[in-house]
């Protein structure tokens, strides 16, 4: 799985358990990101709809959620990935922009990304395996990048992993049905459903995913955008269309309230942390439209920027290491008996 801000790695088993104990079959993962949670729900037998605005997230959802592993010729897929993996590198947009004008990858890997991405465009555009090939490329690129996990900057000296050759592998596909939707969460909450179970993991602050993961956006879009700044961000990062209401302090609470109220779901679980612009009380009250509310709390490590301090583009530390731990909350709401049953194994984490 790629390095991703806010990825719910540690809480995935809890979410899968809540899903199973709710007795749900259909599920919505409304801010799906890496699809890590959606994958866990699919593994637990759910028919999952995964929604996000990011292009790369849609690619992941098409790979892991929409694709039924039983319908894929895995040997053919492996052969095609081996062919792509063996292509000689070529100089292209990635090499120039992300290896010379900036330093996200070493040029020998950038040239291979250019060659592989172009071959996927030439030979597989619109095919059912296109998202799987792209996922394989993104996972491989993530393993040899030279960042701390965010693409607003790169590290001053090459990260040791960036010297390794990029290697494509077959992603672990999951059997079963599912759906990938690229849409705004507020619109999707109004148009999709009904669902037995809905999970919401919105951005908590001003950090934009579009700019934090602009390299993945560009590799998927493959549209040679003009760029600006030290990190060579896409110029459309400045457009309102690429900005999320969930990253705006004043609008986020209203947008989340509207989204939660619009959901057509029996049980709703909302992730939240204690650095959000909302108070826990506000969130409880927003959720109460769906029934009985319980809150679980989990101690967690903070995002990478807080762990390493703030650095300027030259890699010098200009800010201090902040608080390194925070509280992750899960607000669980639905019919009272269902909610009580869902949280029964987690009462030690219950917030009263
Ligand atoms: C906290 S992350 C979700 C992480 C995810 N649960 C995981 O484990 O990978 C928030 C996600 O919301 C997406 N996002 C931001 N604004 C959005 C919007 N208006 N509608 C839908 N998705 C949005 C971002 O692209 C990002 O993937």
PDB file of C-alpha atoms in Angstrom, residues 19 24-29 37-50 64-66 175-180 194-198:
ATOM      1  CA  UNK A  19     -18.817  -4.025   9.811  1.00  0.00           C
ATOM      2  CA  UNK A  24     -24.166  -5.460   6.983  1.00  0.00           C
ATOM      3  CA  UNK A  25     -23.717  -6.639   3.421  1.00  0.00           C
ATOM      4  CA  UNK A  26     -23.506  -3.443   1.398  1.00  0.00           C
ATOM      5  CA  UNK A  27     -20.992  -0.752   2.316  1.00  0.00           C
ATOM      6  CA  UNK A  28     -19.950   2.729   1.285  1.00  0.00           C
ATOM      7  CA  UNK A  29     -16.404   4.044   1.844  1.00  0.00           C
ATOM      8  CA  UNK A  37     -10.687   0.191   4.492  1.00  0.00           C
ATOM      9  CA  UNK A  38     -12.820  -0.645   1.445  1.00  0.00           C
ATOM     10  CA  UNK A  39     -10.584  -3.656   0.809  1.00  0.00           C
ATOM     11  CA  UNK A  40     -11.041  -4.879   4.375  1.00  0.00           C
ATOM     12  CA  UNK A  41     -14.828  -4.562   4.037  1.00  0.00           C
ATOM     13  CA  UNK A  42     -14.734  -6.454   0.728  1.00  0.00           C
ATOM     14  CA  UNK A  43     -12.586  -9.158   2.348  1.00  0.00           C
ATOM     15  CA  UNK A  44     -15.167  -9.389   5.123  1.00  0.00           C
ATOM     16  CA  UNK A  45     -17.800 -10.221   2.492  1.00  0.00           C
ATOM     17  CA  UNK A  46     -19.107  -6.723   1.766  1.00  0.00           C
ATOM     18  CA  UNK A  47     -20.291  -5.406  -1.578  1.00  0.00           C
ATOM     19  CA  UNK A  48     -18.454  -2.101  -1.403  1.00  0.00           C
ATOM     20  CA  UNK A  49     -18.809   1.234  -3.194  1.00  0.00           C
ATOM     21  CA  UNK A  50     -15.612   3.292  -2.881  1.00  0.00           C
ATOM     22  CA  UNK A  64      -9.215  -3.684  -5.637  1.00  0.00           C
ATOM     23  CA  UNK A  65     -12.917  -2.968  -5.259  1.00  0.00           C
ATOM     24  CA  UNK A  66     -14.520  -3.072  -8.727  1.00  0.00           C
ATOM     25  CA  UNK A 175     -12.824 -11.799  -5.371  1.00  0.00           C
ATOM     26  CA  UNK A 176     -16.314 -10.333  -5.443  1.00  0.00           C
ATOM     27  CA  UNK A 177     -18.308  -7.404  -6.735  1.00  0.00           C
ATOM     28  CA  UNK A 178     -17.850  -3.720  -5.956  1.00  0.00           C
ATOM     29  CA  UNK A 179     -17.941  -0.269  -7.428  1.00  0.00           C
ATOM     30  CA  UNK A 180     -15.501   2.636  -7.911  1.00  0.00           C
ATOM     31  CA  UNK A 194     -29.115   2.645   0.144  1.00  0.00           C
ATOM     32  CA  UNK A 195     -26.262   1.040   2.093  1.00  0.00           C
ATOM     33  CA  UNK A 196     -26.226  -1.111   5.224  1.00  0.00           C
ATOM     34  CA  UNK A 197     -22.971   0.480   6.404  1.00  0.00           C
ATOM     35  CA  UNK A 198     -21.276   3.768   5.515  1.00  0.00           C
TER      36      UNK A 198
END
